[in-house]
Coordinates of C-alpha atoms in Angstrom, one line a residue:
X1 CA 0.0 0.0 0.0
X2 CA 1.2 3.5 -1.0
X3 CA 1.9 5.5 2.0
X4 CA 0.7 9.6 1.7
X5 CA 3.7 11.7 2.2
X6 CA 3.5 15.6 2.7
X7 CA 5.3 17.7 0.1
X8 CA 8.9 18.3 1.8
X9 CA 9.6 21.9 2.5
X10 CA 13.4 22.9 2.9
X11 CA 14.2 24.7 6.0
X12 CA 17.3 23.0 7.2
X13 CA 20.2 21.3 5.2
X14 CA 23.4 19.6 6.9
X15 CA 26.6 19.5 5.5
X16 CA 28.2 16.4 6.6
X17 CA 32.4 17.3 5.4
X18 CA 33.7 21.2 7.1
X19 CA 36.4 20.9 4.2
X20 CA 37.2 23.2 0.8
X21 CA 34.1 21.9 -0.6
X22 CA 31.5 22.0 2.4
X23 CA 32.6 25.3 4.0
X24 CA 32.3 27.4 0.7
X25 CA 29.8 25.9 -1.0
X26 CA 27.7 26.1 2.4
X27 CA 28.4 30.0 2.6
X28 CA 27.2 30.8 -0.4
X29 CA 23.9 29.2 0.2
X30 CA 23.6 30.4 3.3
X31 CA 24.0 34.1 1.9
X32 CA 21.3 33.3 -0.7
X33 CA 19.1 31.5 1.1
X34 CA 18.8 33.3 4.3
X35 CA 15.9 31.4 5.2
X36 CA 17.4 28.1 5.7
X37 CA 19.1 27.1 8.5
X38 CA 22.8 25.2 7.4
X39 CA 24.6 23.4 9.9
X40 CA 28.2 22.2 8.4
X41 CA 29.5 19.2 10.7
X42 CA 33.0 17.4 11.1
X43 CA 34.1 14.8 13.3
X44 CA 37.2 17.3 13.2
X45 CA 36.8 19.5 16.6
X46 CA 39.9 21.6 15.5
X47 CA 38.7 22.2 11.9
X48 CA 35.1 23.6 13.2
X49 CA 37.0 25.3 15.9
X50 CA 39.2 27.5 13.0
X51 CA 35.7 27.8 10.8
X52 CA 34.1 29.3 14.4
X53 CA 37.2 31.7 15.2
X54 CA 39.3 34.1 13.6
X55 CA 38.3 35.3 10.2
X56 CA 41.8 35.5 9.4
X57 CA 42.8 32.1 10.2
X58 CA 39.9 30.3 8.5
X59 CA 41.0 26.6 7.6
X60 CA 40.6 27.2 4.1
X61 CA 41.5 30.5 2.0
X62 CA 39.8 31.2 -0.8
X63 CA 39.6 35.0 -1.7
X64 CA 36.1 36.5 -0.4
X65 CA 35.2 33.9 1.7
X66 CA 36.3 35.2 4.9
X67 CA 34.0 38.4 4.2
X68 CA 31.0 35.8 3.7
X69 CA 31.6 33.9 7.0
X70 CA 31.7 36.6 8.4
X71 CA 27.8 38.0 7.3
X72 CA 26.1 34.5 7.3
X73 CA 28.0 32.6 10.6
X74 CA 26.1 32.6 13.2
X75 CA 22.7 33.9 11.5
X76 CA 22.0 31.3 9.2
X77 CA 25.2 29.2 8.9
X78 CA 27.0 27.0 11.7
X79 CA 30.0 24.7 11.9
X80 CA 29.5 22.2 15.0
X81 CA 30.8 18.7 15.9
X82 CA 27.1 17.4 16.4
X83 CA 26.5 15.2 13.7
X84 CA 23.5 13.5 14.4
X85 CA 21.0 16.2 15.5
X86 CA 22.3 17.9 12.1
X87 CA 21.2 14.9 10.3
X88 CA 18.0 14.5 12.3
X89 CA 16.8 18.0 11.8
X90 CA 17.9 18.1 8.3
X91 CA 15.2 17.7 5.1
X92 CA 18.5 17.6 3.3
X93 CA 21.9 16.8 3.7
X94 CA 24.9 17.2 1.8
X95 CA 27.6 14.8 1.8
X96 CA 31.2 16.5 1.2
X97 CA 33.9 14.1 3.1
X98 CA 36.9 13.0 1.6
X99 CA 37.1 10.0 -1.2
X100 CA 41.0 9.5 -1.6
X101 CA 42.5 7.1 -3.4
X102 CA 42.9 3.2 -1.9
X103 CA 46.0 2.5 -0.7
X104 CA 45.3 -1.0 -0.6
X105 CA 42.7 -4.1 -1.1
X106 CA 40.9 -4.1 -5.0
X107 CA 41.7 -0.8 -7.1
X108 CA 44.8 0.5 -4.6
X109 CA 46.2 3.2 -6.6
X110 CA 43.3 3.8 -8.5
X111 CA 39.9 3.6 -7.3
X112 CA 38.0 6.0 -4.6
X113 CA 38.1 4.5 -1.1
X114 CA 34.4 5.0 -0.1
X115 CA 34.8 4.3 3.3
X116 CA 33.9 8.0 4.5
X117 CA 31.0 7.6 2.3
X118 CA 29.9 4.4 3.6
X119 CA 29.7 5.5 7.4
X120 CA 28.4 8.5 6.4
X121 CA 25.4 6.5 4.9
X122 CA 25.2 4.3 7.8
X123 CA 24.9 7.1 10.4
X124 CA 22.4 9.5 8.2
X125 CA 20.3 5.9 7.8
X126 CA 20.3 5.0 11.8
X127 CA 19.5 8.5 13.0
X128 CA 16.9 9.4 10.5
X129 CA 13.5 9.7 11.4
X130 CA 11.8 11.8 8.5
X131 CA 12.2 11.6 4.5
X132 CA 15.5 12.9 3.4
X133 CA 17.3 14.1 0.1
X134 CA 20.6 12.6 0.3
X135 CA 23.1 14.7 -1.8
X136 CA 26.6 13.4 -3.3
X137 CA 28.7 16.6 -3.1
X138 CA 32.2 14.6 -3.0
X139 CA 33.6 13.5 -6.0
X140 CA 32.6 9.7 -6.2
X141 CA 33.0 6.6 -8.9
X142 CA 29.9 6.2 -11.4
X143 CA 27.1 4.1 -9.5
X144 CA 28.2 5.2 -6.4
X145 CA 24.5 6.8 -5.3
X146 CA 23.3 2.9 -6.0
X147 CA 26.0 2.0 -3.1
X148 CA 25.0 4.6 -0.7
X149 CA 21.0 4.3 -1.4
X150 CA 21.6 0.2 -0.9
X151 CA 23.2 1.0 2.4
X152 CA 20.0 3.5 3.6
X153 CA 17.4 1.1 3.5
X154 CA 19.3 -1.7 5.1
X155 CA 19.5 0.5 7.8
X156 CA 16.2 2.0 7.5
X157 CA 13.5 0.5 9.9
X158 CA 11.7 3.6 10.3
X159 CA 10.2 3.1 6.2
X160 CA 12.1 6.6 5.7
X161 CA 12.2 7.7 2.1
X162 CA 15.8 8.4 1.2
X163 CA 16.7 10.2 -2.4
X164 CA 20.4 10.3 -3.5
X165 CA 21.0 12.9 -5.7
X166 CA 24.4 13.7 -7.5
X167 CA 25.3 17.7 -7.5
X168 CA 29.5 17.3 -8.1
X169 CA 30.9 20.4 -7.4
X170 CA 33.1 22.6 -10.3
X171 CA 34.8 24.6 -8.1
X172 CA 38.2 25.6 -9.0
X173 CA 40.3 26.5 -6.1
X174 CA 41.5 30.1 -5.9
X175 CA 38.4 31.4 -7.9
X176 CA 35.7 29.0 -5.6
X177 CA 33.7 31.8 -4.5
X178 CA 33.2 33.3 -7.8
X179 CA 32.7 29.7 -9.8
X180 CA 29.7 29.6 -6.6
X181 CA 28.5 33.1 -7.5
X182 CA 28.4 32.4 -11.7
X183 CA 28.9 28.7 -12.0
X184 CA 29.3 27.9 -15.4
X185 CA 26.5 24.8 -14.8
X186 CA 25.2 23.3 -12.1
X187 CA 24.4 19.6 -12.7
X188 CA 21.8 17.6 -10.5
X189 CA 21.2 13.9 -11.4
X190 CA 18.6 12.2 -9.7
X191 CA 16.1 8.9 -10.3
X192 CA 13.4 9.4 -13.2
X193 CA 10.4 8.8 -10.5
X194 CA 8.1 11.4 -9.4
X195 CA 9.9 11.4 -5.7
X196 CA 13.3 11.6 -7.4
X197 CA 12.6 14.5 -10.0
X198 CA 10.5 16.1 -6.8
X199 CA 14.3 15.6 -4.7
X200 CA 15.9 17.0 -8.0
X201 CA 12.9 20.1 -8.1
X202 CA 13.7 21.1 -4.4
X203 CA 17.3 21.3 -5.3
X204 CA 16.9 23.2 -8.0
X205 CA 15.0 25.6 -6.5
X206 CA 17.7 26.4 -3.8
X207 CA 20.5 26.8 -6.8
X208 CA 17.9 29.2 -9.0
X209 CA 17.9 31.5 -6.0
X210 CA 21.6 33.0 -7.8
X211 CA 21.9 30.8 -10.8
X212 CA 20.0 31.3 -14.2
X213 CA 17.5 28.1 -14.8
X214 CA 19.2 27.7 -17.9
X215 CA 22.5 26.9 -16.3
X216 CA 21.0 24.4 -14.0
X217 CA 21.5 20.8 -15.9
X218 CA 19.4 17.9 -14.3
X219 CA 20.4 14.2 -15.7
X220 CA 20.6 10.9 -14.3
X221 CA 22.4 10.1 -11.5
X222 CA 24.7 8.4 -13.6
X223 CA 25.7 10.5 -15.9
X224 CA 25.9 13.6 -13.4
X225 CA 28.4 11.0 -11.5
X226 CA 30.6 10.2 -14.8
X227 CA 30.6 14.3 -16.2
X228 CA 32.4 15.0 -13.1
X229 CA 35.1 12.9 -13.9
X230 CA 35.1 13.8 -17.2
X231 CA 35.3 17.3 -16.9
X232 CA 38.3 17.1 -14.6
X233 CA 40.7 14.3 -16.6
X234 CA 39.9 16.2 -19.8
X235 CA 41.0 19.7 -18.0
X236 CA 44.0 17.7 -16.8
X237 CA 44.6 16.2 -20.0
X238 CA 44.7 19.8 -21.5
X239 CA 47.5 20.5 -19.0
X240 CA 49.4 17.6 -19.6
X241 CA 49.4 18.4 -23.4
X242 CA 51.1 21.7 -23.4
X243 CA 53.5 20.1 -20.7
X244 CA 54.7 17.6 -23.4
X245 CA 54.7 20.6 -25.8
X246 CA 57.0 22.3 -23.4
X247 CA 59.4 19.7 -23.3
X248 CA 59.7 20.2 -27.4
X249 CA 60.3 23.8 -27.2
X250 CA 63.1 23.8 -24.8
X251 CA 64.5 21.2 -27.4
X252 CA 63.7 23.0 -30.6
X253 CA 63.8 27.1 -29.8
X254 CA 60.4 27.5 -30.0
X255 CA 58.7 29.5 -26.7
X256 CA 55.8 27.4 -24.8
X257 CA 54.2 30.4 -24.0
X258 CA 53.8 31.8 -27.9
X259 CA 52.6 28.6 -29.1
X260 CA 50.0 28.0 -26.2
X261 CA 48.9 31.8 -27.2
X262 CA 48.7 31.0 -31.1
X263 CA 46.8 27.3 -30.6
X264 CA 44.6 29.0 -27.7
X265 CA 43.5 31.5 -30.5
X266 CA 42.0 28.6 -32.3
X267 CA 38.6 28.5 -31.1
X268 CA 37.8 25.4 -31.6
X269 CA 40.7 25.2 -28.9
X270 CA 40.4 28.1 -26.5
X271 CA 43.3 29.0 -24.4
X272 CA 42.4 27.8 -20.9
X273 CA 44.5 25.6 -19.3
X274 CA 47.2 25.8 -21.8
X275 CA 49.6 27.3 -19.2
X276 CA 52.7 25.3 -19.3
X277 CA 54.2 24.5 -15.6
X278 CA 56.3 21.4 -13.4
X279 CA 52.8 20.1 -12.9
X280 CA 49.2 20.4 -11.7
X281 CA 48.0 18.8 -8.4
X282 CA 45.3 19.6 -6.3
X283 CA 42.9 17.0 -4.7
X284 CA 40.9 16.1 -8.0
X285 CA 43.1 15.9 -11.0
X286 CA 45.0 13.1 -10.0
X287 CA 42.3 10.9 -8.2
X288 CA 39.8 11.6 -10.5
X289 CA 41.9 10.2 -13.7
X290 CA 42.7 7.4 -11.7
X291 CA 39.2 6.7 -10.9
X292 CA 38.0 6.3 -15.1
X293 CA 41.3 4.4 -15.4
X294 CA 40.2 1.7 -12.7
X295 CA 36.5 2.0 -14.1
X296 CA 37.7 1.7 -17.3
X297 CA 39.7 -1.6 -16.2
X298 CA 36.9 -2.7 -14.6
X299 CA 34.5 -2.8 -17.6
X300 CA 37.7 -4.2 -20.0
X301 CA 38.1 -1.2 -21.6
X302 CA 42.5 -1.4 -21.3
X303 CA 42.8 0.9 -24.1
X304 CA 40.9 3.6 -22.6
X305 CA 42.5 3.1 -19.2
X306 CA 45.7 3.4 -20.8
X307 CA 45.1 6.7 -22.7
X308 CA 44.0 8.2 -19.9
X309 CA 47.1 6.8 -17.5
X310 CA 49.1 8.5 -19.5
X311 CA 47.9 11.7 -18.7
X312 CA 49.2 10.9 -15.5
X313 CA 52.5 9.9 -16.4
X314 CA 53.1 12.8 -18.3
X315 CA 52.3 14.9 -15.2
X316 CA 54.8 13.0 -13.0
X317 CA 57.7 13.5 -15.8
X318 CA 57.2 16.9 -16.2
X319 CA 58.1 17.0 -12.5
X320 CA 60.4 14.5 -12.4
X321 CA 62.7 16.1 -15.7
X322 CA 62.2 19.5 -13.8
X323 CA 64.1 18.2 -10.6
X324 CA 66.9 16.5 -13.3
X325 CA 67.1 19.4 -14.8
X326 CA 67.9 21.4 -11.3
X327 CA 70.1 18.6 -10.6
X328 CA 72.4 18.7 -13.7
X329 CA 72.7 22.7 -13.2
X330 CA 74.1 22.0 -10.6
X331 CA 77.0 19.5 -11.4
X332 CA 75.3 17.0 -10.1
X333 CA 76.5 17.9 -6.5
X334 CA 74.0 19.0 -4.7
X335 CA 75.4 18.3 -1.2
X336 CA 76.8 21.7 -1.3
X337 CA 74.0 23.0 -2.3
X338 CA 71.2 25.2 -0.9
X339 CA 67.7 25.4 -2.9
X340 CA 65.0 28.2 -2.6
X341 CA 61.6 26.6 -3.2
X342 CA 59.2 29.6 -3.6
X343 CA 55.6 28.2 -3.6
X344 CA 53.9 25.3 -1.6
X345 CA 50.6 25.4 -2.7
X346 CA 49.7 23.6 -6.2
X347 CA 48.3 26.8 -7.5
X348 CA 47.7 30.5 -6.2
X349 CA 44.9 31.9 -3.8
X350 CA 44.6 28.7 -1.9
X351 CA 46.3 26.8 1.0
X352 CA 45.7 23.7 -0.4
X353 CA 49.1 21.9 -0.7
X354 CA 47.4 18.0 -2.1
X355 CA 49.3 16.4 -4.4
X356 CA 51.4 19.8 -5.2
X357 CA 54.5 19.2 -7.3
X358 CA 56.8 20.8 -5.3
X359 CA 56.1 17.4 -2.6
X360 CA 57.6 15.6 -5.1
X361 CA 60.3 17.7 -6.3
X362 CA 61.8 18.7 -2.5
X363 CA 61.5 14.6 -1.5
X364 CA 64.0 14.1 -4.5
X365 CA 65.9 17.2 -4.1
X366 CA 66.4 15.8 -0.5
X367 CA 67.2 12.4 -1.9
X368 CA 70.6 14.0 -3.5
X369 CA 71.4 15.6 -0.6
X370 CA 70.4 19.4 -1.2
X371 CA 69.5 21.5 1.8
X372 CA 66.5 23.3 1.0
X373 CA 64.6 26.6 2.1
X374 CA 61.0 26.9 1.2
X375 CA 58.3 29.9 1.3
X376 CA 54.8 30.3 0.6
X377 CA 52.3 32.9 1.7
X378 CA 49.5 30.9 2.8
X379 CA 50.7 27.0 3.5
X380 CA 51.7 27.0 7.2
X381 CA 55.2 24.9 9.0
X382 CA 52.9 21.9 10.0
X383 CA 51.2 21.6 6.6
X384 CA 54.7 21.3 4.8
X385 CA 56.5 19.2 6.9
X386 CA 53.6 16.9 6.9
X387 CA 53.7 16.7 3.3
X388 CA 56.9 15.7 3.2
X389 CA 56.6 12.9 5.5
X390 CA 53.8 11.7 3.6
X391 CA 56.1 11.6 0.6
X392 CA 58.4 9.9 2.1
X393 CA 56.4 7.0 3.7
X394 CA 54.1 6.5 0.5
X395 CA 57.7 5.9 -1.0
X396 CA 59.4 3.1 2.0
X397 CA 61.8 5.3 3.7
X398 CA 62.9 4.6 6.8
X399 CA 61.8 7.2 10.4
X400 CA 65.4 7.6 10.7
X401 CA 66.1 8.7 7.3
X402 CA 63.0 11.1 7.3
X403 CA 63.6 12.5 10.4
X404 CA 68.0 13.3 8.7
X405 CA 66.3 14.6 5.4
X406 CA 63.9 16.6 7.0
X407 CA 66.7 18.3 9.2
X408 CA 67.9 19.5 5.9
X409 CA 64.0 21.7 5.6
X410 CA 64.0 25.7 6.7
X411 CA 60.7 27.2 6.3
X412 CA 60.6 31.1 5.9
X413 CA 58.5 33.6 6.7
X414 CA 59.2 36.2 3.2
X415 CA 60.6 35.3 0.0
X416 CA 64.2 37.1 0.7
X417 CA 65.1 34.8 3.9
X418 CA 64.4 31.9 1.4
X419 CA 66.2 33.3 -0.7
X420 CA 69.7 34.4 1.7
X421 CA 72.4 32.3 1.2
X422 CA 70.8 29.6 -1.8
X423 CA 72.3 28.4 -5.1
X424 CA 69.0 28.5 -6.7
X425 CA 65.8 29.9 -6.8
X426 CA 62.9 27.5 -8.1
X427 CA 59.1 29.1 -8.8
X428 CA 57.4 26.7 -8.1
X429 CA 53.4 28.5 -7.6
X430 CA 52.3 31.4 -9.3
X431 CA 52.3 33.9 -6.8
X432 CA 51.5 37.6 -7.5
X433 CA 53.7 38.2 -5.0
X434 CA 56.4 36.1 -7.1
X435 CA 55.9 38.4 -9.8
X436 CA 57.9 41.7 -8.4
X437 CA 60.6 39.9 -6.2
X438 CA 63.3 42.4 -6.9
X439 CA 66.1 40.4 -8.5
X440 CA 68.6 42.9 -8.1
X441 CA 68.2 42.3 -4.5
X442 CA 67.8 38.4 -4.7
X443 CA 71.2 38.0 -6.4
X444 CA 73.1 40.1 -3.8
X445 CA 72.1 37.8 -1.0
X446 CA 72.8 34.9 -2.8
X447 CA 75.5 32.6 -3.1
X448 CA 77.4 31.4 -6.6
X449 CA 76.3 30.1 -8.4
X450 CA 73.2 32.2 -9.1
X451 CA 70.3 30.0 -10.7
X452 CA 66.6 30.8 -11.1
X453 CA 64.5 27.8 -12.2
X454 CA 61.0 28.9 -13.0
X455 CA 58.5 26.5 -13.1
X456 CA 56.0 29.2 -13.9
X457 CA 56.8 31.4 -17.0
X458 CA 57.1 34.5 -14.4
X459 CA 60.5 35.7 -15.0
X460 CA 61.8 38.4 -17.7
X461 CA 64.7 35.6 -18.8
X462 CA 66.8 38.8 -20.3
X463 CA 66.5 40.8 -17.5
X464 CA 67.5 38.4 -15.0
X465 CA 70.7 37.3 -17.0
X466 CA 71.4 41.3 -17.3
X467 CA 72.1 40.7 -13.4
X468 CA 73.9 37.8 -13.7
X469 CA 71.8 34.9 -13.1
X470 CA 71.4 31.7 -14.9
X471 CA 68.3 30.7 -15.8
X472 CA 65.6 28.4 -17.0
X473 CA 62.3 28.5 -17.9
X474 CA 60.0 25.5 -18.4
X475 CA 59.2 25.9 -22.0
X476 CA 62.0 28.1 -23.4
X477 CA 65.1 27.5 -25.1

């Protein structure tokens, strides 16, 4: 027998994951909607404590957010450890917590570890006790909504209605709060039934509050699940092409820079994310390409998987030829040898340090013995340090040999005391601040020889020779 439900009205959402996906994507609803009540959770009590306290010290930067916070937190918006009165109050809850890649069992290396999601499912099904709209926010494997919907009803003795929906998020980070304010789409997959496309109907009504109907997509789950994916291996793939090309040019004379700018005029091309550099990272690129290589393996499609691979190995030896390259300028003899790493982060305007190349271009830096400085504006001690260690664990070494190599770290507070006494200078994030260091300056304080690697395409090559220094430039002769 059909049991009578009353039409759902929205009047509080949870946001199970306080991370660089909950906390801004949160905000901005909150802002818009300031009629609905958010409460953003995390088992983390230190994370909500920094989302709760200083404005300044927020645990993730992304430019305008702090100003945001600042208007919504504590009106309509609040971070709290309480989990399951969140869930319980909640008509719909967002599920943002972190999907990294196994590191062991079927698909290590490749596929999403959905243990996060799993619990998640688990608790949201035992606390429940009214219909909710269940909303994939984290980046997940294709079918993954069937998972989590499988594991609500076996944990559902209450007869609760429970609707996964898929809304992946776009955000690039650095721009986040402006991709929230004028997305370029905003995709919502949800079950072809009349309580699905009314789950899909209530979402888009929250999103159509800022965002023009037209640029609100709804498809099935499925394919909302698999676009995400998508969008990011084929952005990274777009990097990884002009990084081969890069490798050409410094071969042939020709400058990476002029012939992104001439292909980018193409538009059937465009010129986004033709900026040559040692590597992208982030938390999606990587993870997400290795995802729709083990799904692609899974369904025995080994030519697919391997196309896409590959975009991942060309990332990795752009890194890798960058640190040979450093290496050989350097005779080879690097325990002499100081290093100025100027950039942490994988990108500018964040704090977000995942899977940045300069991790893997200190660890072998380290490896043949360099000592090496590093500075960036917004990527604290702890979060480097930590990094490293990582690095050096996912790779077997020893805790006595991390603990010597890491002796070898100095972390600096400005660009110049990274700078004092080094060898060479490697740009390694694009930094504004990166863009006016005064050379002059730079090669006064530092020792001989004078390099500058940049990883970036910041420099003025003649300028800096004018002074004295050596350079190179990924991309350039």
């Amino acid at each position: 027998m059909d049991i009578k439900r009353e039409e759902m009205k929205i009047k509080n959402i949870c946001c199970i994951g306080a991370g660089f996906v909950g906390g801004p994507t949160m905000a901005v609803i909150a802002l818009k909607c300031p009629e609905i009540k958010i409460n953003v959770v995390d088992i983390n009590q230190d994370k909500i404590d920094s989302w709760n306290g200083d404005l300044t010290n927020l645990p993730v930067f992304e430019p305008g957010l702090a100003e945001i916070i600042g208007e919504v937190r504590n009106q309509n918006l609040f971070f709290s450890t309480k989990i399951d009165k969140a869930i319980e109050e909640a008509e719909m809850i967002f599920m943002a917590v972190n999907t990294p890649t196994k590191t062991s069992g079927e698909g290590k290396g490749y596929a999403a570890d959905l243990t996060f999601i799993e619990k998640c499912a688990e608790n949201i099904a035992s606390v429940s006790k009214s219909d909710k709209i269940i909303i994939e926010k984290s980046t997940l494997p294709v079918r993954t909504a069937e998972r989590i919907k499988e594991i609500l009803d076996l944990n559902n003795d209450l007869h609760i209605n429970f609707e996964v929906l898929s809304n992946p998020e776009f955000l690039a980070e650095g721009t986040a709060i402006n991709d929230l304010f004028k997305s370029d789409r905003v995709l919502i997959g949800g079950a072809d039934t009349k309580s699905g496309n009314d789950a899909v109907k209530h979402l888009v009504e929250i999103y159509s509050r800022w965002i023009p109907r037209d640029k609100i997509l709804t498809t099935n789950v499925w394919s909302s699940e698999l676009s995400k994916l998508v969008s990011n291996a084929m952005l990274a793939q777009r990097i990884s092409s002009i990084n081969s090309i890069s490798a050409i040019c410094e071969k042939t004379g020709a400058k990476v820079d002029e012939v992104a700018l001439a292909v980018g005029m193409d538009k059937r091309i465009g010129p986004n994310f033709l900026k040559s550099s040692i590597g992208f990272g982030g938390s999606c690129f990587k993870k997400d390409i290795l995802n729709l290589v083990y799904i692609s393996k899974f369904y025995g499609l080994d030519q697919v998987a391997e196309y896409w691979e590959n975009v991942v190995r060309i990332n990795n030896y752009q890194t890798k030829r960058f640190g040979e390259k450093i290496i050989k300028a350097l005779n080879s003899d690097l325990k002499t040898k100081t290093i100025s790493i100027l950039g942490w982060a994988f990108k500018k305007d964040t704090n977000d340090s995942r899977e940045s190349a300069s991790i893997s271009l200190v660890k072998n830096l380290l490896l043949n013995g360099a000592k090496i400085k590093i500075y960036d504006p917004m990527v604290p001690e702890r979060l480097i340090i930590n990094d490293l260690e990582n690095k050096f664990y996912e790779d077997g070494i020893n805790r006595q040999d991390i603990i010597r190599f890491l002796s070898e770290v100095i972390i600096c507070e400005d660009p110049y005391t990274a700078i004092k006494n080094s060898n060479l200078v490697s740009l390694c994030t694009e930094w504004d601040e990166f863009k006016v260091i005064d050379w002059e300056k730079a090669y006064s304080i530092m020792c001989s020889p004078q390099w500058v690697f940049d990883g970036r395409n910041l420099i003025n090559k003649a300028h800096l020779e004018k002074l004295g220094f050596q350079t190179f430039i990924i991309g350039q002769p």
